[in-house]
GROMACS .gro file of C-alpha atoms in nm:
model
  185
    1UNK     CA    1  -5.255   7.535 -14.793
    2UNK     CA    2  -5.032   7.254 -14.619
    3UNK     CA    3  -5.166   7.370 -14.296
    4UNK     CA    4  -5.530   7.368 -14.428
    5UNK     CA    5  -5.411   7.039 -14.530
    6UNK     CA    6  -5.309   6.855 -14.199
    7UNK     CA    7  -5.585   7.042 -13.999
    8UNK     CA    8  -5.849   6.874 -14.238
    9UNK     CA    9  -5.653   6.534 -14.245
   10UNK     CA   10  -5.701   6.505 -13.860
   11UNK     CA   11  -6.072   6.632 -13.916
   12UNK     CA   12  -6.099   6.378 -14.138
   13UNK     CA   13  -6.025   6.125 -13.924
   14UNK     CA   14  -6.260   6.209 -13.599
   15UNK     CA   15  -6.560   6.230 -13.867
   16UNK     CA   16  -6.492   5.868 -14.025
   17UNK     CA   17  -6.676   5.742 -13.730
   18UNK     CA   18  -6.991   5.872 -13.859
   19UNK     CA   19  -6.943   5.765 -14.179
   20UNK     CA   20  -7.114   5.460 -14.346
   21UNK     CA   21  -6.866   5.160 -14.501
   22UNK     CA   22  -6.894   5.311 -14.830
   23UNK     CA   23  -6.793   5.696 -14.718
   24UNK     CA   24  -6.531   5.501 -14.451
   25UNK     CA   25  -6.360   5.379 -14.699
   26UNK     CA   26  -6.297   5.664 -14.959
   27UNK     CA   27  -6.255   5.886 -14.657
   28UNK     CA   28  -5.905   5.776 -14.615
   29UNK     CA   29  -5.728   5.817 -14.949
   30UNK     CA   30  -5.318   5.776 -15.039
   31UNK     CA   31  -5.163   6.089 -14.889
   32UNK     CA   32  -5.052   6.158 -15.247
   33UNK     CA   33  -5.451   6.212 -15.345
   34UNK     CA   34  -5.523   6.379 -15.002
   35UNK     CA   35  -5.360   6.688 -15.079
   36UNK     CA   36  -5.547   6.697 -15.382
   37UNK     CA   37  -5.857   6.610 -15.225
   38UNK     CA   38  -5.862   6.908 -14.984
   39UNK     CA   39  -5.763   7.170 -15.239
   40UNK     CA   40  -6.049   7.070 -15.420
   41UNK     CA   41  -6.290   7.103 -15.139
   42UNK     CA   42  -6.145   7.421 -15.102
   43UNK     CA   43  -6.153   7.509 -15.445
   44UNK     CA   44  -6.509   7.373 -15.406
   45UNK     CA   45  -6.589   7.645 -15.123
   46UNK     CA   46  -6.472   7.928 -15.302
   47UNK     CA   47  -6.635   7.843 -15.634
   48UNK     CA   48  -6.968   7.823 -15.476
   49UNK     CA   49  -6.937   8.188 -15.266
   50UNK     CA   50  -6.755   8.380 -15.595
   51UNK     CA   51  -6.972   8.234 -15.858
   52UNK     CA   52  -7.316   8.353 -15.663
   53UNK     CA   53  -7.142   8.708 -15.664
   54UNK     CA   54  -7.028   8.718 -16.026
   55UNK     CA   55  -7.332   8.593 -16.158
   56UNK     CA   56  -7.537   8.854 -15.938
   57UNK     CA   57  -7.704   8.600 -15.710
   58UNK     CA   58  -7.753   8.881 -15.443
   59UNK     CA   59  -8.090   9.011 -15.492
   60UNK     CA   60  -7.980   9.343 -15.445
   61UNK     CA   61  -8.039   9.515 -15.772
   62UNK     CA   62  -8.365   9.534 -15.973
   63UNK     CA   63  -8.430   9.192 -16.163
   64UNK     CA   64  -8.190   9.001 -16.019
   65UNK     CA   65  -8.304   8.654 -15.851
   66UNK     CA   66  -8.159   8.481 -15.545
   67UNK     CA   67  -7.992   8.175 -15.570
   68UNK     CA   68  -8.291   7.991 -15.431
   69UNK     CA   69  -8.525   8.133 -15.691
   70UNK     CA   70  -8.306   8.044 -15.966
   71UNK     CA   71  -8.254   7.694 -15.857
   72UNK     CA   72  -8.663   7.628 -15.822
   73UNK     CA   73  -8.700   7.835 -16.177
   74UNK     CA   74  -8.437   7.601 -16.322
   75UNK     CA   75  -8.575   7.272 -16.159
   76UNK     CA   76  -8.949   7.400 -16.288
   77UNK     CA   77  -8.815   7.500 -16.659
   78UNK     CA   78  -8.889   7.137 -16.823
   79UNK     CA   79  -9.234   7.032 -16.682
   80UNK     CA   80  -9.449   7.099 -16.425
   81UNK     CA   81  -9.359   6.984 -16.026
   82UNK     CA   82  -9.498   6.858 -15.727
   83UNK     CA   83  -9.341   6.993 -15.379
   84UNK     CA   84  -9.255   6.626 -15.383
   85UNK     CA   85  -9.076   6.625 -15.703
   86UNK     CA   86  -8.897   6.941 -15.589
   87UNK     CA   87  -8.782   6.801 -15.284
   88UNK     CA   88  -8.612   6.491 -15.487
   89UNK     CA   89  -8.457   6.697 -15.732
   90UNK     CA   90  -8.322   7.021 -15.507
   91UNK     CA   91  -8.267   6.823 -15.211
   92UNK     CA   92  -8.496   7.081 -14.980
   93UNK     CA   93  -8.753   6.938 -14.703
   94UNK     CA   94  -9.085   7.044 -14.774
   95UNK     CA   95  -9.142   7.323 -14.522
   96UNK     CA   96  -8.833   7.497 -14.704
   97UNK     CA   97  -9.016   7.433 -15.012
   98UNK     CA   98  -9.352   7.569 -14.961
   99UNK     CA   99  -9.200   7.888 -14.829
  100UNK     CA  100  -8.997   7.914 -15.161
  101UNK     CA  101  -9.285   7.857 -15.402
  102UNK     CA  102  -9.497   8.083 -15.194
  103UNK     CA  103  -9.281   8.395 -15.227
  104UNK     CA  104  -9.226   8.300 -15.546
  105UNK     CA  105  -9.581   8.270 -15.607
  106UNK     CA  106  -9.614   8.654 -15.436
  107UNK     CA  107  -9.363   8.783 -15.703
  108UNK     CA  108  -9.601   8.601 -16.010
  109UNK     CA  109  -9.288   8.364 -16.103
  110UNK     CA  110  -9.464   8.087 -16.043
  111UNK     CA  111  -9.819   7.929 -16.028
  112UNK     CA  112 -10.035   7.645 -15.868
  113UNK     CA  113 -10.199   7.397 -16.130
  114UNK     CA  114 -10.361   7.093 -16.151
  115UNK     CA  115 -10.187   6.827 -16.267
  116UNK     CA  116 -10.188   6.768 -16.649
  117UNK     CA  117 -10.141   6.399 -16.549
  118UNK     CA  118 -10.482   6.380 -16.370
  119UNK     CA  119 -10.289   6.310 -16.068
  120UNK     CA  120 -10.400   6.418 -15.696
  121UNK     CA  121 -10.126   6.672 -15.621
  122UNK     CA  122 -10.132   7.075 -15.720
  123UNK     CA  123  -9.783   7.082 -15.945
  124UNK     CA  124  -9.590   7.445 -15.980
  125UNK     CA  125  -9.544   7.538 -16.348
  126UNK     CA  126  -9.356   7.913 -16.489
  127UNK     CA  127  -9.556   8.212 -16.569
  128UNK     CA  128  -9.438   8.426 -16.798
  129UNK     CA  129  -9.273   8.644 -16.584
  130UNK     CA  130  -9.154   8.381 -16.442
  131UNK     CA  131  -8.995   8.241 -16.797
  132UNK     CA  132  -8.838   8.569 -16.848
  133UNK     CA  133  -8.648   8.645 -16.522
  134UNK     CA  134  -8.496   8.285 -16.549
  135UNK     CA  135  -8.415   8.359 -16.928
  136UNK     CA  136  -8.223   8.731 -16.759
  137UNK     CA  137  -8.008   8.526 -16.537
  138UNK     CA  138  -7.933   8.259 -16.755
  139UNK     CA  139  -7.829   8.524 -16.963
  140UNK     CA  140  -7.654   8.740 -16.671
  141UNK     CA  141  -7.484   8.328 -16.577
  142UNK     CA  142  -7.320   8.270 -16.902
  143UNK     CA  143  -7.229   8.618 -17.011
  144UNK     CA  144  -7.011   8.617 -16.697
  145UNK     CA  145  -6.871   8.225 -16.769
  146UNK     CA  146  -6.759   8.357 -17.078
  147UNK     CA  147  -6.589   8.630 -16.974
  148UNK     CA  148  -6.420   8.417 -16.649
  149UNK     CA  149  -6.347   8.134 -16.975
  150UNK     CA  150  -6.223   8.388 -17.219
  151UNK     CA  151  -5.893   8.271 -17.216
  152UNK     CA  152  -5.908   7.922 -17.190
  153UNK     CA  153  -5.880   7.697 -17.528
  154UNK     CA  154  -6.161   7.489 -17.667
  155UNK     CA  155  -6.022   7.195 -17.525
  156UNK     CA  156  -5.952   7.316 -17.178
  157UNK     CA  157  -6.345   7.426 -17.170
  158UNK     CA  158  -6.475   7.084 -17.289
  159UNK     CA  159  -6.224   6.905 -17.078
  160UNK     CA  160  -6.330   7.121 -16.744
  161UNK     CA  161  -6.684   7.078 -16.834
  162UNK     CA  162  -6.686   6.700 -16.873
  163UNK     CA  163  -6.451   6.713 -16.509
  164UNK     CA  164  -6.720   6.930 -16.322
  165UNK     CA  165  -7.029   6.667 -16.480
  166UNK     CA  166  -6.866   6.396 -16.386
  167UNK     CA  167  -6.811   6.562 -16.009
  168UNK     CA  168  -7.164   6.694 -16.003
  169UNK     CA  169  -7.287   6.321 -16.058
  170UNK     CA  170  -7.042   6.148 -15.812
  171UNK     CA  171  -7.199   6.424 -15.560
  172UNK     CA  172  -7.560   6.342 -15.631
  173UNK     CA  173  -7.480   5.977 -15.615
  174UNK     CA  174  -7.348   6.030 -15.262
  175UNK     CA  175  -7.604   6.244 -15.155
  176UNK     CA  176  -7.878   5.987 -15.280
  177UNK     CA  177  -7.704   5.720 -15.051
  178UNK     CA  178  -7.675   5.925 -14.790
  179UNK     CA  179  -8.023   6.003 -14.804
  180UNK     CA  180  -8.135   5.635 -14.827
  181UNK     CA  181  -7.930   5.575 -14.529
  182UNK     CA  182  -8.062   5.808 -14.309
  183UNK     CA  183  -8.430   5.752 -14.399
  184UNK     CA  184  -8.384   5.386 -14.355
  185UNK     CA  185  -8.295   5.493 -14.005
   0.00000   0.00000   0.00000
């Protein structure tokens, strides 16, 4: 880890160039948080490859979804969506999109309707099946949470979930100004 640890400290550095003022100056934290700050990015890493594999985010056996699939089932679960809307919330550039929602579409998940508002755009909304193979994951997601939490206390699980919200939304708030910045450019 200590070598992990310098290499990304000096990668650190020949990046902050292309960082705005805001990133430049949280790039560069007190070597006592640095160490810190790259185990959790590599903490980070691993969490996102292991939990698509325990949660069965590989496709590969009958009525499983990819990631992708889960992510636009999830984002379309509330209300109805507009490639536009998707794009905000999943962060994906239209062409992505439309490829999504149209194999999606192919496997009945999802379907094209008018907008309930009266408004101009076609919004994506769940079918049934769609409803259902979202309701099997979630199901597949958290049975294998609990089993990775099974051991930890009450208190460690609200503590770790309030840590990871409050991560998620200093992420999203980055990402927004990062994607202000480069579309005011």
């Amino acid at each position: 880890m200590r070598d992990t640890a310098a290499n990304e400290t000096g990668e650190r550095g020949s990046r902050s160039a292309s960082l705005s003022a805001v990133e430049r100056s949280a790039a560069d934290p007190p070597a006592a948080v640095a160490e810190n700050i790259v185990a959790i990015e590599y903490e980070a890493l691993l969490l996102g490859k292991r939990i698509n594999r325990v949660a069965g985010f590989r496709g590969s056996r009958l009525g499983m979804l990819d990631r992708s699939a889960y992510i636009l089932l999830v984002s379309l679960e509330d209300r109805p969506m507009s490639i536009g809307e998707l794009s905000e919330i999943t962060g994906l550039d239209a062409s992505t999109l439309n490829r999504q929602t149209a194999a999606m579409r192919r496997q009945n998940m999802i379907e094209r309707i008018p907008d309930p508002d009266g408004g101009m755009a076609r919004k994506f909304t769940l079918t049934q099946e769609g409803e259902h193979s979202l309701a099997q994951q979630r199901k597949r997601n958290l049975g294998a949470l609990s089993t990775v939490l099974a051991d930890w206390s009450p208190d460690e699980i609200s503590q770790f979930a309030a840590a990871l919200t409050r991560f998620n939304r200093a992420v999203q708030s980055l990402a927004t100004r990062i994607d202000r910045t480069n579309n005011d450019h």
